[in-house]
GROMACS .gro file of C-alpha atoms in nm:
model
  293
    1MET     CA    1  -0.021  -0.027   0.011
    2ALA     CA    2   0.153   0.344  -0.080
    3VAL     CA    3   0.140   0.586   0.121
    4ARG     CA    4   0.159   0.949   0.117
    5SER     CA    5   0.490   1.083   0.218
    6ASN     CA    6   0.352   1.500   0.206
    7ILE     CA    7   0.050   1.638   0.285
    8VAL     CA    8   0.120   1.974   0.329
    9GLY     CA    9   0.300   1.990   0.570
   10ILE     CA   10   0.114   1.762   0.780
   11ASP     CA   11   0.334   1.426   0.971
   12SER     CA   12   0.125   1.307   1.267
   13PRO     CA   13  -0.256   1.285   1.380
   14GLU     CA   14  -0.157   1.567   1.635
   15ALA     CA   15  -0.043   1.811   1.381
   16LEU     CA   16  -0.336   1.762   1.174
   17GLU     CA   17  -0.609   1.822   1.498
   18ARG     CA   18  -0.414   2.124   1.503
   19ALA     CA   19  -0.444   2.209   1.169
   20LEU     CA   20  -0.813   2.138   1.175
   21ARG     CA   21  -0.851   2.370   1.455
   22ALA     CA   22  -0.709   2.703   1.360
   23ALA     CA   23  -0.970   2.575   1.003
   24TYR     CA   24  -1.312   2.593   1.324
   25TYR     CA   25  -1.317   2.263   1.311
   26LEU     CA   26  -1.254   2.094   1.702
   27ALA     CA   27  -1.159   1.761   1.599
   28ASP     CA   28  -1.120   1.497   1.887
   29GLU     CA   29  -0.761   1.202   1.848
   30GLY     CA   30  -0.968   1.014   1.728
   31LEU     CA   31  -1.110   1.152   1.396
   32ALA     CA   32  -0.785   1.333   1.365
   33THR     CA   33  -0.628   0.987   1.408
   34ALA     CA   34  -0.895   0.835   1.127
   35ALA     CA   35  -0.860   1.117   0.906
   36TYR     CA   36  -0.488   1.117   0.883
   37LEU     CA   37  -0.446   0.777   0.808
   38SER     CA   38  -0.710   0.828   0.496
   39LEU     CA   39  -0.474   1.061   0.362
   40ALA     CA   40  -0.163   0.918   0.400
   41LEU     CA   41  -0.258   0.544   0.310
   42GLY     CA   42  -0.454   0.735   0.078
   43LYS     CA   43  -0.800   0.542   0.122
   44PRO     CA   44  -1.125   0.715   0.125
   45LEU     CA   45  -1.244   0.769   0.524
   46LEU     CA   46  -1.575   0.678   0.581
   47LEU     CA   47  -1.766   0.886   0.839
   48GLU     CA   48  -2.098   0.764   0.992
   49GLY     CA   49  -2.334   0.973   1.265
   50ALA     CA   50  -2.642   1.106   1.341
   51PRO     CA   51  -2.757   1.432   1.155
   52GLY     CA   52  -2.589   1.787   1.279
   53VAL     CA   53  -2.325   1.609   1.438
   54GLY     CA   54  -2.006   1.755   1.196
   55LYS     CA   55  -1.984   1.512   0.967
   56THR     CA   56  -1.997   1.756   0.625
   57GLU     CA   57  -1.842   2.007   0.877
   58ALA     CA   58  -1.526   1.762   0.882
   59ALA     CA   59  -1.513   1.694   0.577
   60LYS     CA   60  -1.491   2.104   0.469
   61ALA     CA   61  -1.253   2.160   0.731
   62ILE     CA   62  -1.048   1.878   0.519
   63ALA     CA   63  -1.095   2.075   0.189
   64ALA     CA   64  -0.951   2.345   0.366
   65VAL     CA   65  -0.680   2.174   0.565
   66LEU     CA   66  -0.553   2.087   0.186
   67GLY     CA   67  -0.649   2.376   0.009
   68ARG     CA   68  -0.849   2.213  -0.242
   69ARG     CA   69  -1.163   2.256  -0.345
   70LEU     CA   70  -1.511   2.054  -0.225
   71ILE     CA   71  -1.615   1.904  -0.450
   72ARG     CA   72  -1.991   1.743  -0.297
   73LEU     CA   73  -2.210   1.495  -0.459
   74GLN     CA   74  -2.532   1.504  -0.266
   75CYS     CA   75  -2.656   1.154  -0.256
   76TYR     CA   76  -3.060   1.093  -0.277
   77GLU     CA   77  -3.305   0.826  -0.335
   78GLY     CA   78  -3.284   0.658  -0.723
   79ILE     CA   79  -2.956   0.863  -0.800
   80ASP     CA   80  -2.831   0.676  -1.074
   81ALA     CA   81  -2.432   0.689  -1.244
   82SER     CA   82  -2.534   1.013  -1.545
   83ALA     CA   83  -2.556   1.261  -1.185
   84ALA     CA   84  -2.253   1.130  -1.045
   85LEU     CA   85  -1.991   1.050  -1.315
   86TYR     CA   86  -2.154   1.324  -1.642
   87GLU     CA   87  -2.374   1.361  -1.941
   88TRP     CA   88  -2.354   1.460  -2.239
   89ASN     CA   89  -2.487   1.806  -2.365
   90TYR     CA   90  -2.806   1.604  -2.627
   91PRO     CA   91  -2.937   1.996  -2.652
   92ARG     CA   92  -2.646   2.167  -2.759
   93GLN     CA   93  -2.509   1.828  -2.952
   94MET     CA   94  -2.840   1.895  -3.155
   95LEU     CA   95  -2.762   2.258  -3.256
   96ALA     CA   96  -2.367   2.150  -3.391
   97ILE     CA   97  -2.520   1.869  -3.576
   98ARG     CA   98  -2.766   2.133  -3.775
   99GLN     CA   99  -2.499   2.414  -3.809
  100ALA     CA  100  -2.269   2.253  -3.989
  101GLY     CA  101  -2.483   2.091  -4.236
  102ASP     CA  102  -2.235   1.833  -4.433
  103GLU     CA  103  -1.962   1.873  -4.206
  104SER     CA  104  -1.760   1.648  -4.013
  105ILE     CA  105  -1.868   1.762  -3.581
  106ASP     CA  106  -1.707   1.562  -3.345
  107ILE     CA  107  -2.030   1.547  -3.137
  108TYR     CA  108  -1.827   1.387  -2.789
  109GLY     CA  109  -1.611   1.641  -2.740
  110GLU     CA  110  -1.482   1.863  -2.473
  111THR     CA  111  -1.714   2.130  -2.527
  112PHE     CA  112  -2.075   1.869  -2.536
  113LEU     CA  113  -1.910   1.738  -2.161
  114ILE     CA  114  -2.104   1.805  -1.914
  115GLU     CA  115  -1.894   1.711  -1.589
  116ARG     CA  116  -2.015   1.589  -1.237
  117PRO     CA  117  -1.883   1.583  -0.903
  118MET     CA  118  -1.635   1.179  -0.919
  119LEU     CA  119  -1.535   1.271  -1.296
  120ALA     CA  120  -1.419   1.621  -1.223
  121ALA     CA  121  -1.225   1.498  -0.900
  122LEU     CA  122  -1.096   1.229  -1.101
  123ARG     CA  123  -1.002   1.471  -1.354
  124ALA     CA  124  -0.797   1.719  -1.089
  125PRO     CA  125  -0.711   1.441  -0.831
  126ASP     CA  126  -0.410   1.698  -0.678
  127SER     CA  127  -0.653   2.000  -0.607
  128THR     CA  128  -1.033   1.867  -0.473
  129VAL     CA  129  -1.150   1.631  -0.213
  130LEU     CA  130  -1.478   1.486  -0.265
  131LEU     CA  131  -1.723   1.432  -0.060
  132ILE     CA  132  -1.958   1.194  -0.131
  133ASP     CA  133  -2.232   1.320   0.142
  134GLU     CA  134  -2.525   1.124   0.240
  135ILE     CA  135  -2.420   0.787   0.056
  136ASP     CA  136  -2.711   0.610   0.297
  137ARG     CA  137  -2.953   0.790   0.114
  138ALA     CA  138  -2.863   0.639  -0.229
  139ASP     CA  139  -2.986   0.287  -0.300
  140GLN     CA  140  -2.777  -0.017  -0.287
  141GLU     CA  141  -2.718  -0.014  -0.710
  142PHE     CA  142  -2.532   0.306  -0.748
  143GLU     CA  143  -2.314   0.211  -0.371
  144ALA     CA  144  -2.239  -0.130  -0.632
  145PHE     CA  145  -2.113   0.118  -0.858
  146LEU     CA  146  -1.928   0.296  -0.631
  147LEU     CA  147  -1.767   0.012  -0.521
  148GLU     CA  148  -1.553  -0.018  -0.832
  149PHE     CA  149  -1.493   0.374  -0.867
  150LEU     CA  150  -1.330   0.356  -0.492
  151SER     CA  151  -1.138   0.012  -0.613
  152ASP     CA  152  -0.985   0.168  -0.952
  153PHE     CA  153  -1.041   0.545  -0.931
  154GLN     CA  154  -1.134   0.558  -1.301
  155ILE     CA  155  -1.372   0.576  -1.525
  156SER     CA  156  -1.508   0.454  -1.916
  157ILE     CA  157  -1.645   0.708  -2.138
  158PRO     CA  158  -1.714   0.427  -2.419
  159GLU     CA  159  -1.682   0.770  -2.660
  160ARG     CA  160  -1.360   0.861  -2.509
  161GLY     CA  161  -1.218   0.583  -2.374
  162THR     CA  162  -1.094   0.546  -2.003
  163VAL     CA  163  -1.019   0.855  -1.736
  164ARG     CA  164  -0.802   0.696  -1.473
  165ALA     CA  165  -0.704   0.943  -1.160
  166ALA     CA  166  -0.303   1.047  -1.164
  167GLU     CA  167  -0.287   0.989  -0.794
  168ARG     CA  168  -0.602   0.844  -0.585
  169PRO     CA  169  -0.813   1.174  -0.515
  170VAL     CA  170  -0.898   1.223  -0.105
  171VAL     CA  171  -1.229   1.105  -0.095
  172VAL     CA  172  -1.426   1.156   0.238
  173LEU     CA  173  -1.801   0.962   0.273
  174THR     CA  174  -2.107   1.021   0.504
  175SER     CA  175  -2.342   0.815   0.640
  176ASN     CA  176  -2.652   0.865   0.884
  177ARG     CA  177  -2.714   0.508   0.942
  178THR     CA  178  -3.024   0.491   0.810
  179ARG     CA  179  -2.912   0.176   0.618
  180ASP     CA  180  -2.660  -0.012   0.672
  181LEU     CA  181  -2.359   0.036   0.374
  182HIS     CA  182  -2.214  -0.276   0.256
  183GLU     CA  183  -1.936  -0.460   0.400
  184ALA     CA  184  -1.760  -0.446   0.050
  185LEU     CA  185  -1.758  -0.051   0.074
  186ARG     CA  186  -1.670  -0.016   0.459
  187ARG     CA  187  -1.340  -0.246   0.310
  188ARG     CA  188  -1.224  -0.001   0.091
  189CYS     CA  189  -1.308   0.290   0.354
  190VAL     CA  190  -1.089   0.421   0.709
  191TYR     CA  191  -1.350   0.455   0.885
  192HIS     CA  192  -1.475   0.647   1.200
  193TRP     CA  193  -1.801   0.704   1.383
  194ILE     CA  194  -1.854   1.068   1.487
  195ASP     CA  195  -2.040   1.129   1.827
  196TYR     CA  196  -2.220   1.468   1.973
  197PRO     CA  197  -1.961   1.574   2.109
  198THR     CA  198  -1.914   1.664   2.583
  199GLU     CA  199  -2.058   1.920   2.716
  200GLU     CA  200  -1.738   2.077   2.741
  201ARG     CA  201  -1.607   2.009   2.343
  202GLU     CA  202  -1.933   2.147   2.205
  203ALA     CA  203  -1.943   2.442   2.427
  204ARG     CA  204  -1.572   2.504   2.300
  205ILE     CA  205  -1.685   2.443   1.975
  206VAL     CA  206  -2.025   2.675   1.998
  207MET     CA  207  -1.756   2.968   2.155
  208LEU     CA  208  -1.462   2.901   1.849
  209ARG     CA  209  -1.828   2.951   1.593
  210ALA     CA  210  -1.948   3.216   1.740
  211SER     CA  211  -1.670   3.467   1.899
  212SER     CA  212  -1.925   3.715   1.996
  213VAL     CA  213  -2.104   3.428   2.215
  214ALA     CA  214  -2.045   3.442   2.575
  215GLU     CA  215  -1.899   3.179   2.773
  216ALA     CA  216  -2.212   3.156   2.994
  217THR     CA  217  -2.441   3.187   2.709
  218ALA     CA  218  -2.199   2.902   2.526
  219ARG     CA  219  -2.263   2.640   2.838
  220ALA     CA  220  -2.637   2.753   2.875
  221VAL     CA  221  -2.707   2.629   2.522
  222VAL     CA  222  -2.516   2.354   2.491
  223ALA     CA  223  -2.685   2.276   2.804
  224ALA     CA  224  -3.057   2.309   2.673
  225VAL     CA  225  -3.003   2.135   2.351
  226GLY     CA  226  -2.889   1.841   2.582
  227LYS     CA  227  -3.210   1.802   2.721
  228LEU     CA  228  -3.387   1.821   2.354
  229ARG     CA  229  -3.166   1.581   2.197
  230ARG     CA  230  -3.274   1.336   2.485
  231GLU     CA  231  -3.605   1.363   2.375
  232PRO     CA  232  -3.831   1.155   2.128
  233LEU     CA  233  -3.788   1.456   1.867
  234SER     CA  234  -3.854   1.358   1.517
  235LYS     CA  235  -3.521   1.592   1.450
  236ALA     CA  236  -3.282   1.688   1.677
  237PRO     CA  237  -3.059   2.006   1.713
  238GLY     CA  238  -2.750   1.911   1.605
  239ILE     CA  239  -2.386   2.114   1.639
  240ALA     CA  240  -2.474   2.356   1.436
  241GLU     CA  241  -2.863   2.510   1.555
  242ALA     CA  242  -2.662   2.484   1.911
  243VAL     CA  243  -2.405   2.749   1.734
  244ASP     CA  244  -2.697   2.944   1.567
  245TRP     CA  245  -2.932   2.919   1.870
  246ALA     CA  246  -2.621   3.050   2.117
  247GLU     CA  247  -2.587   3.317   1.846
  248ALA     CA  248  -2.980   3.399   1.816
  249ALA     CA  249  -2.990   3.418   2.146
  250THR     CA  250  -2.757   3.658   2.197
  251LEU     CA  251  -2.846   3.909   1.963
  252LEU     CA  252  -3.201   3.938   2.106
  253ASN     CA  253  -3.006   4.019   2.493
  254LYS     CA  254  -2.882   4.242   2.356
  255GLY     CA  255  -3.208   4.411   2.219
  256GLY     CA  256  -3.350   4.372   2.590
  257ALA     CA  257  -3.432   4.090   2.606
  258ARG     CA  258  -3.369   3.892   2.946
  259TRP     CA  259  -3.255   3.545   2.991
  260PRO     CA  260  -3.358   3.275   2.948
  261ASP     CA  261  -3.661   3.494   2.782
  262ALA     CA  262  -3.417   3.565   2.482
  263PHE     CA  263  -3.368   3.125   2.485
  264LYS     CA  264  -3.725   3.093   2.489
  265ARG     CA  265  -3.774   3.349   2.208
  266SER     CA  266  -3.532   3.206   1.990
  267ILE     CA  267  -3.598   2.802   2.030
  268GLY     CA  268  -3.743   2.830   1.671
  269VAL     CA  269  -3.291   2.847   1.560
  270ALA     CA  270  -3.281   2.528   1.762
  271LEU     CA  271  -3.596   2.303   1.677
  272LYS     CA  272  -3.703   2.334   1.287
  273ASP     CA  273  -4.022   2.113   1.354
  274GLU     CA  274  -4.431   2.204   1.435
  275GLU     CA  275  -4.469   1.841   1.605
  276ASP     CA  276  -4.177   1.886   1.814
  277LEU     CA  277  -4.214   2.251   1.940
  278HIS     CA  278  -4.553   2.129   2.027
  279PHE     CA  279  -4.442   1.831   2.229
  280ILE     CA  280  -4.186   2.041   2.366
  281SER     CA  281  -4.374   2.303   2.487
  282SER     CA  282  -4.528   2.248   2.801
  283ARG     CA  283  -4.110   2.208   2.963
  284LEU     CA  284  -3.961   2.435   2.769
  285ASP     CA  285  -3.929   2.665   3.071
  286ALA     CA  286  -3.828   2.453   3.323
  287MET     CA  287  -3.566   2.309   3.096
  288LEU     CA  288  -3.444   2.652   2.999
  289ALA     CA  289  -3.443   2.755   3.388
  290GLU     CA  290  -3.303   2.458   3.440
  291ALA     CA  291  -3.009   2.531   3.209
  292THR     CA  292  -2.947   2.873   3.294
  293ALA     CA  293  -2.897   2.833   3.576
   0.00000   0.00000   0.00000
């Protein structure tokens, strides 16, 4: 297995952790180690965890650390190879044929090729990071197609030939684990499970991402969010919602709203489902009073 000799000066998980922190992402030892090994070994990084724990943000931070462009492929039910690899610009081909008349024309030239995320990553592996987001939303047929791509990092375009990556691209896959991924896909990756951070770490994340928020506010938000996550909600607030809630409540407080009323009035930043708001409404006052005590 080929090991990358140089990862923009990052020679250890600890160095990567520091670089990610400078990119405003607080990675724990496990994530920093998995990401470093993925980069060093040239293997895709598979991040699993509940929605909102920071999987996509981790990919963005890795791209920032490497100084590369992030290419995002958002998966969904029914996604196929053409949405992930390439398509031909059919209207433009037809127009070119009509304009050419009796002259010969190559309708499979570069001008007519619509580049999709996976092809873009293959053609520029040294300057991009490919994020295959929420792979568990795609069906198993697409996952099987992805296996071949992650094995050889090449694709065949019948009209143009085979496109191979000059070097192994940096690839990050995320999954909310709404379904189990095939074991063959997992074997091709360096795996890491991202859980919700501890209250101490999440408070640090809130203060890092929202510099105008006081430490007491950050800790109160984290305590309240932790209580909300233990409730049977349809959409529990993630880390991004905790950051937004802290910023929104701080904004209302500066405008004259008192604590904990500022938290209550901005609850729509943390909970974004009518049934969840109704379910928690009768206990919200007591929950916020306890979190801000």
